[in-house]
Structures are given as structure tokens and as C-alpha cells.
Amino acid sequence: MRIALLGPPASGKGTNAEMLVKRYRLDYICMGALLRDVAKSNDKDSMRIKGYLDRGQLVPDRDVYRLVKSKLNDNFVLDGFPRTLEQAKMLNKDTKLDAVLYIEVSEETIIDRITGRRQCSRCSAIYHIRNNPPKKEGICNACNGSLYTRDDDRKDVLEKRLEAYRQQTEPLIYHYKKNGLLMFIDGEKSIDVVFNSICNLIDSKIKPNRRI
Ligand code: AMP
């Protein structure tokens, strides 16, 4: 099963991707995490990539696709890729997606979620201080790593990320709707309700036709 999650920052792509990985035993290809790893590394491109992340801009298509391409197989969930029409075209040359799950949320929700978002510095698990708090404040339930606020979750950078989303990523909604792959999810609901509606769509529309 080959799925991509589409939606604005903090629409719940990461949270749902992690749950999908466990439930359907998929590989998790998380574009943001791959790029943050490059930015932290000694790679020759690290400073250049870090610059895009810090400014809340999209990294050039050829850089992101180089990272994604080697990870493609028959069983994955893509989180944060594709984010431009060019990326969607590159992907389509190498693999055919079964579905694109578009998680829709309002701008008000995005801002509330981002300001409360905390991420594990060790395993990248995501929490929210009110909606999905860790059992012990500041500590990851899964691996005891410490939780932090991402630099690009600051309000000034968030505004840039939202602008990039509106201009470069939103056109993908129409693109995937047109070729029949898009499935709408109401991302305003609770984590359990959103995840259940995703699973219902997968089980009724994809899974019976595919061996996962
Ligand atoms: P995320 O963790 O998915 O919110 O991504 C964090 C940042 O990584 C984004 O603001 C972009 O700078 C960069 N990024 C993630 N995915 C992509 C992509 N598909 N294309 C270009 N840049 C990306």
C-alpha cells in the first residue's frame, strides 16, 4: 500500500503517519525528519538545507527527491511529500500512489496546535501540551527522550511555512482530486476520530484490492 499524507503544517500528518505505520506495517517516510537529519549532519549540503528550514521555505525539489527516491517500495506512508506539483510529477515517474489523504484543518487550529506542539529529541514522537500530553512533562512516553519545541514552529517562521503551503502545496489538492486519488479527512476532530476515519477509508477503498 502506497499512501501520501497531504495537509498544512500541524494538520496531523505526523501523528496519523505513526499510527498508520503500526496498524498496517508500513515504512514511514517523513520528509521533514529526513531534512532535519541532513541539516544536523556534516553533509556538504547541511548548511544550505538548514537555511531553508530556518526560513520556513521549501527545500528545492531535486534535493528532497534525492532523499525520498531510495526509500520508495511497495509499502509506505509519505508524510510531507510531495509538497509541489514538480515533486508529484517526479514521484509519479517512479511509483504509483494508491491514495492521497488530505487532512483539512482551519488556520486557527493550525496556530493552536503549533504553539502547543512538542517533539521528542530522540525518537521524533509528537505531543501536544493539552491535546496529547506526555505522561511526564517534557519527557517522551516511548523512549524517555526530552521534548522540545521546533525552531520552525516559532510564529514568524510559521507564517512563512503557511505561505509556502498556500502557494506551492495547495495546488496539489486539485491535482490529486483530478486524477481520483484524493480522499478528504476532517482533521478538526479528536486524534482517535480522525485516525478511525482514515482507517475506514483505507479499509473500504484501498486495502481489499491490495495485499499489504
Ligand atoms: P514538516 O516537518 O513536514 O513540517 O517540514 C519542515 C520543513 O521541512 C518545511 O517547512 C520545509 O522547509 C521542509 N520540507 C519538508 N517537506 C518538504 C518537501 N516535500 N519539499 C520541500 N521542503 C520540505
Tab-separated table of C-alpha atoms and ligand atoms in Angstrom:
chain	number	residue	atom	x	y	z
A	1	MET	CA	0.000	0.000	0.000
A	2	ARG	CA	1.436	3.365	-1.051
A	3	ILE	CA	-0.065	6.381	0.659
A	4	ALA	CA	0.807	10.074	0.860
A	5	LEU	CA	-0.486	12.428	3.532
A	6	LEU	CA	-1.242	15.960	2.416
A	7	GLY	CA	-2.182	18.901	4.612
A	8	PRO	CA	-0.917	22.148	6.133
A	9	PRO	CA	1.636	22.225	8.969
A	10	ALA	CA	0.172	20.636	12.124
A	11	SER	CA	-2.790	19.087	10.335
A	12	GLY	CA	-1.844	15.788	11.995
A	13	LYS	CA	0.219	14.191	9.223
A	14	GLY	CA	2.964	13.023	11.591
A	15	THR	CA	0.607	11.728	14.295
A	16	ASN	CA	-1.511	9.768	11.822
A	17	ALA	CA	1.510	8.520	9.884
A	18	GLU	CA	2.954	6.990	13.058
A	19	MET	CA	-0.326	5.225	13.806
A	20	LEU	CA	-0.692	4.025	10.194
A	21	VAL	CA	2.823	2.597	10.276
A	22	LYS	CA	1.910	0.433	13.296
A	23	ARG	CA	-1.540	-0.604	12.118
A	24	TYR	CA	-0.688	-1.521	8.511
A	25	ARG	CA	3.020	-2.230	8.967
A	26	LEU	CA	4.168	0.422	6.525
A	27	ASP	CA	7.542	2.106	6.134
A	28	TYR	CA	7.463	5.673	7.367
A	29	ILE	CA	8.993	8.230	5.018
A	30	CYS	CA	8.931	11.522	6.877
A	31	MET	CA	10.271	14.289	4.683
A	32	GLY	CA	10.675	16.895	7.446
A	33	ALA	CA	12.649	14.445	9.630
A	34	LEU	CA	14.895	13.414	6.712
A	35	LEU	CA	15.668	17.069	6.031
A	36	ARG	CA	16.265	17.895	9.699
A	37	ASP	CA	18.746	14.977	9.821
A	38	VAL	CA	20.619	16.377	6.821
A	39	ALA	CA	20.611	19.849	8.419
A	40	LYS	CA	22.201	18.423	11.607
A	41	SER	CA	24.778	16.286	9.769
A	42	ASN	CA	28.237	17.099	8.403
A	43	ASP	CA	26.957	16.592	4.891
A	44	LYS	CA	28.200	19.182	2.374
A	45	ASP	CA	24.599	20.308	1.859
A	46	SER	CA	23.710	20.611	5.538
A	47	MET	CA	24.080	24.401	5.956
A	48	ARG	CA	22.230	25.121	2.739
A	49	ILE	CA	19.324	22.826	3.704
A	50	LYS	CA	19.251	24.243	7.244
A	51	GLY	CA	18.839	27.716	5.756
A	52	TYR	CA	15.578	26.717	4.038
A	53	LEU	CA	14.223	25.048	7.183
A	54	ASP	CA	15.097	28.034	9.387
A	55	ARG	CA	13.392	30.427	6.981
A	56	GLY	CA	10.271	28.249	6.679
A	57	GLN	CA	10.812	27.846	2.932
A	58	LEU	CA	10.507	24.690	0.895
A	59	VAL	CA	13.776	22.930	0.086
A	60	PRO	CA	14.399	22.661	-3.704
A	61	ASP	CA	12.624	19.758	-5.389
A	62	ARG	CA	15.794	17.992	-6.586
A	63	ASP	CA	17.216	17.879	-3.022
A	64	VAL	CA	14.087	16.422	-1.457
A	65	TYR	CA	13.545	13.919	-4.217
A	66	ARG	CA	17.101	12.629	-3.912
A	67	LEU	CA	16.329	11.767	-0.282
A	68	VAL	CA	12.948	10.177	-0.980
A	69	LYS	CA	13.705	8.162	-4.096
A	70	SER	CA	15.886	5.497	-2.484
A	71	LYS	CA	13.226	4.836	0.173
A	72	LEU	CA	10.332	4.051	-2.137
A	73	ASN	CA	8.961	0.498	-2.080
A	74	ASP	CA	5.509	-1.161	-2.191
A	75	ASN	CA	4.527	-0.354	1.369
A	76	PHE	CA	4.947	3.148	2.673
A	77	VAL	CA	3.302	6.226	4.057
A	78	LEU	CA	4.761	9.521	2.885
A	79	ASP	CA	4.500	12.404	5.343
A	80	GLY	CA	5.184	15.827	3.847
A	81	PHE	CA	5.962	14.674	0.333
A	82	PRO	CA	5.033	15.682	-2.320
A	83	ARG	CA	4.652	19.371	-1.487
A	84	THR	CA	4.881	20.823	-5.002
A	85	LEU	CA	3.473	19.835	-8.386
A	86	GLU	CA	7.007	19.174	-9.631
A	87	GLN	CA	7.586	16.728	-6.735
A	88	ALA	CA	4.295	14.972	-7.554
A	89	LYS	CA	5.438	14.562	-11.159
A	90	MET	CA	8.856	13.205	-10.126
A	91	LEU	CA	7.202	10.719	-7.781
A	92	ASN	CA	4.726	9.590	-10.406
A	93	LYS	CA	7.576	8.589	-12.718
A	94	ASP	CA	8.941	6.113	-10.156
A	95	THR	CA	5.876	4.846	-8.291
A	96	LYS	CA	2.074	4.911	-8.362
A	97	LEU	CA	0.307	6.036	-5.209
A	98	ASP	CA	-2.842	4.200	-4.066
A	99	ALA	CA	-4.257	7.231	-2.276
A	100	VAL	CA	-3.515	10.752	-1.119
A	101	LEU	CA	-5.139	11.524	2.218
A	102	TYR	CA	-5.805	15.226	2.513
A	103	ILE	CA	-6.203	16.271	6.155
A	104	GLU	CA	-8.113	19.528	6.264
A	105	VAL	CA	-7.880	21.944	9.243
A	106	SER	CA	-8.562	25.652	9.786
A	107	GLU	CA	-5.816	28.239	10.237
A	108	GLU	CA	-6.966	28.844	13.839
A	109	THR	CA	-6.427	25.161	14.628
A	110	ILE	CA	-3.012	25.176	12.962
A	111	ILE	CA	-1.793	28.041	15.148
A	112	ASP	CA	-3.169	26.499	18.345
A	113	ARG	CA	-1.591	23.127	17.564
A	114	ILE	CA	1.789	24.520	16.555
A	115	THR	CA	2.222	26.650	19.626
A	116	GLY	CA	1.468	23.620	21.854
A	117	ARG	CA	3.471	21.097	19.838
A	118	ARG	CA	6.422	19.318	21.435
A	119	GLN	CA	8.669	16.769	19.756
A	120	CYS	CA	10.954	14.093	21.154
A	121	SER	CA	14.623	14.895	20.546
A	122	ARG	CA	15.445	11.193	20.398
A	123	CYS	CA	12.655	9.333	18.521
A	124	SER	CA	10.757	12.319	16.980
A	125	ALA	CA	7.394	11.313	18.552
A	126	ILE	CA	4.965	14.226	18.626
A	127	TYR	CA	2.936	15.528	21.597
A	128	HIS	CA	0.691	18.491	22.337
A	129	ILE	CA	0.710	20.119	25.741
A	130	ARG	CA	-3.109	19.928	26.014
A	131	ASN	CA	-4.491	17.556	23.348
A	132	ASN	CA	-1.909	14.792	23.641
A	133	PRO	CA	0.333	15.456	26.644
A	134	PRO	CA	3.158	13.084	27.629
A	135	LYS	CA	2.673	11.169	30.908
A	136	LYS	CA	5.622	13.048	32.440
A	137	GLU	CA	6.005	16.697	31.483
A	138	GLY	CA	8.834	17.240	28.975
A	139	ILE	CA	9.626	13.501	28.657
A	140	CYS	CA	8.736	11.142	25.805
A	141	ASN	CA	6.460	8.215	26.790
A	142	ALA	CA	8.099	5.908	24.261
A	143	CYS	CA	11.843	6.413	24.820
A	144	ASN	CA	12.290	8.862	27.756
A	145	GLY	CA	13.920	11.386	25.404
A	146	SER	CA	13.461	15.063	26.215
A	147	LEU	CA	10.773	17.033	24.409
A	148	TYR	CA	11.484	20.324	22.663
A	149	THR	CA	9.761	22.989	20.549
A	150	ARG	CA	10.988	23.000	16.970
A	151	ASP	CA	12.659	26.250	15.854
A	152	ASP	CA	10.428	26.440	12.802
A	153	ASP	CA	7.302	26.267	14.993
A	154	ARG	CA	8.002	29.887	16.077
A	155	LYS	CA	5.225	32.232	14.935
A	156	ASP	CA	7.304	34.266	12.439
A	157	VAL	CA	8.608	31.117	10.702
A	158	LEU	CA	5.172	29.517	10.846
A	159	GLU	CA	3.757	32.388	8.802
A	160	LYS	CA	6.329	31.687	6.068
A	161	ARG	CA	5.510	27.963	6.147
A	162	LEU	CA	1.806	28.709	5.762
A	163	GLU	CA	2.528	30.987	2.832
A	164	ALA	CA	4.615	28.252	1.172
A	165	TYR	CA	1.790	25.799	1.813
A	166	ARG	CA	-0.859	28.038	0.229
A	167	GLN	CA	1.219	28.898	-2.821
A	168	GLN	CA	3.103	25.682	-3.555
A	169	THR	CA	1.282	22.788	-1.889
A	170	GLU	CA	-2.423	23.660	-2.118
A	171	PRO	CA	-2.431	23.209	-5.933
A	172	LEU	CA	-1.781	19.513	-5.250
A	173	ILE	CA	-5.298	19.175	-3.827
A	174	TYR	CA	-6.769	19.893	-7.236
A	175	HIS	CA	-4.097	17.798	-8.984
A	176	TYR	CA	-4.858	14.653	-6.969
A	177	LYS	CA	-8.607	15.297	-6.990
A	178	LYS	CA	-8.488	15.396	-10.769
A	179	ASN	CA	-6.750	12.042	-11.049
A	180	GLY	CA	-9.058	10.417	-8.498
A	181	LEU	CA	-6.538	9.734	-5.734
A	182	LEU	CA	-7.636	12.337	-3.194
A	183	MET	CA	-9.522	11.387	-0.020
A	184	PHE	CA	-10.742	14.116	2.332
A	185	ILE	CA	-10.321	13.817	6.094
A	186	ASP	CA	-11.783	16.274	8.597
A	187	GLY	CA	-8.684	16.968	10.691
A	188	GLU	CA	-10.511	19.115	13.268
A	189	LYS	CA	-11.792	16.097	15.187
A	190	SER	CA	-10.005	14.301	18.051
A	191	ILE	CA	-6.956	12.150	17.286
A	192	ASP	CA	-8.946	8.891	17.625
A	193	VAL	CA	-11.827	10.057	15.437
A	194	VAL	CA	-9.500	11.313	12.699
A	195	PHE	CA	-7.475	8.103	12.741
A	196	ASN	CA	-10.629	5.954	12.611
A	197	SER	CA	-11.935	7.815	9.598
A	198	ILE	CA	-8.585	7.344	7.858
A	199	CYS	CA	-8.626	3.600	8.591
A	200	ASN	CA	-12.230	3.298	7.385
A	201	LEU	CA	-11.287	4.912	4.095
A	202	ILE	CA	-8.237	2.684	3.688
A	203	ASP	CA	-10.116	-0.492	4.594
A	204	SER	CA	-13.045	0.234	2.305
A	205	LYS	CA	-11.285	1.845	-0.627
A	206	ILE	CA	-7.729	0.541	-0.799
A	207	LYS	CA	-6.969	-2.476	1.326
A	208	PRO	CA	-9.371	-5.016	-0.237
A	209	ASN	CA	-7.714	-4.518	-3.611
A	210	ARG	CA	-4.145	-4.578	-2.360
A	211	ARG	CA	-2.015	-7.006	-0.479
A	212	ILE	CA	-0.275	-5.156	2.323
B	1	AMP	P1	7.484	19.393	8.296
B	1	AMP	O1	8.179	18.741	9.437
B	1	AMP	O2	6.815	18.394	7.383
B	1	AMP	O3	6.559	20.494	8.714
B	1	AMP	O4	8.628	20.060	7.391
B	1	AMP	C1	9.522	21.013	7.957
B	1	AMP	C2	10.232	21.784	6.865
B	1	AMP	O5	10.972	20.897	6.022
B	1	AMP	C3	9.331	22.546	5.917
B	1	AMP	O6	8.940	23.807	6.434
B	1	AMP	C4	10.253	22.694	4.693
B	1	AMP	O7	11.232	23.681	4.912
B	1	AMP	C5	10.951	21.347	4.676
B	1	AMP	N1	10.224	20.346	3.874
B	1	AMP	C6	9.522	19.265	4.339
B	1	AMP	N2	8.985	18.563	3.344
B	1	AMP	C7	9.352	19.199	2.195
B	1	AMP	C8	9.101	18.962	0.816
B	1	AMP	N3	8.365	17.921	0.378
B	1	AMP	N4	9.627	19.821	-0.082
B	1	AMP	C9	10.387	20.870	0.306
B	1	AMP	N5	10.650	21.159	1.594
B	1	AMP	C10	10.145	20.336	2.541
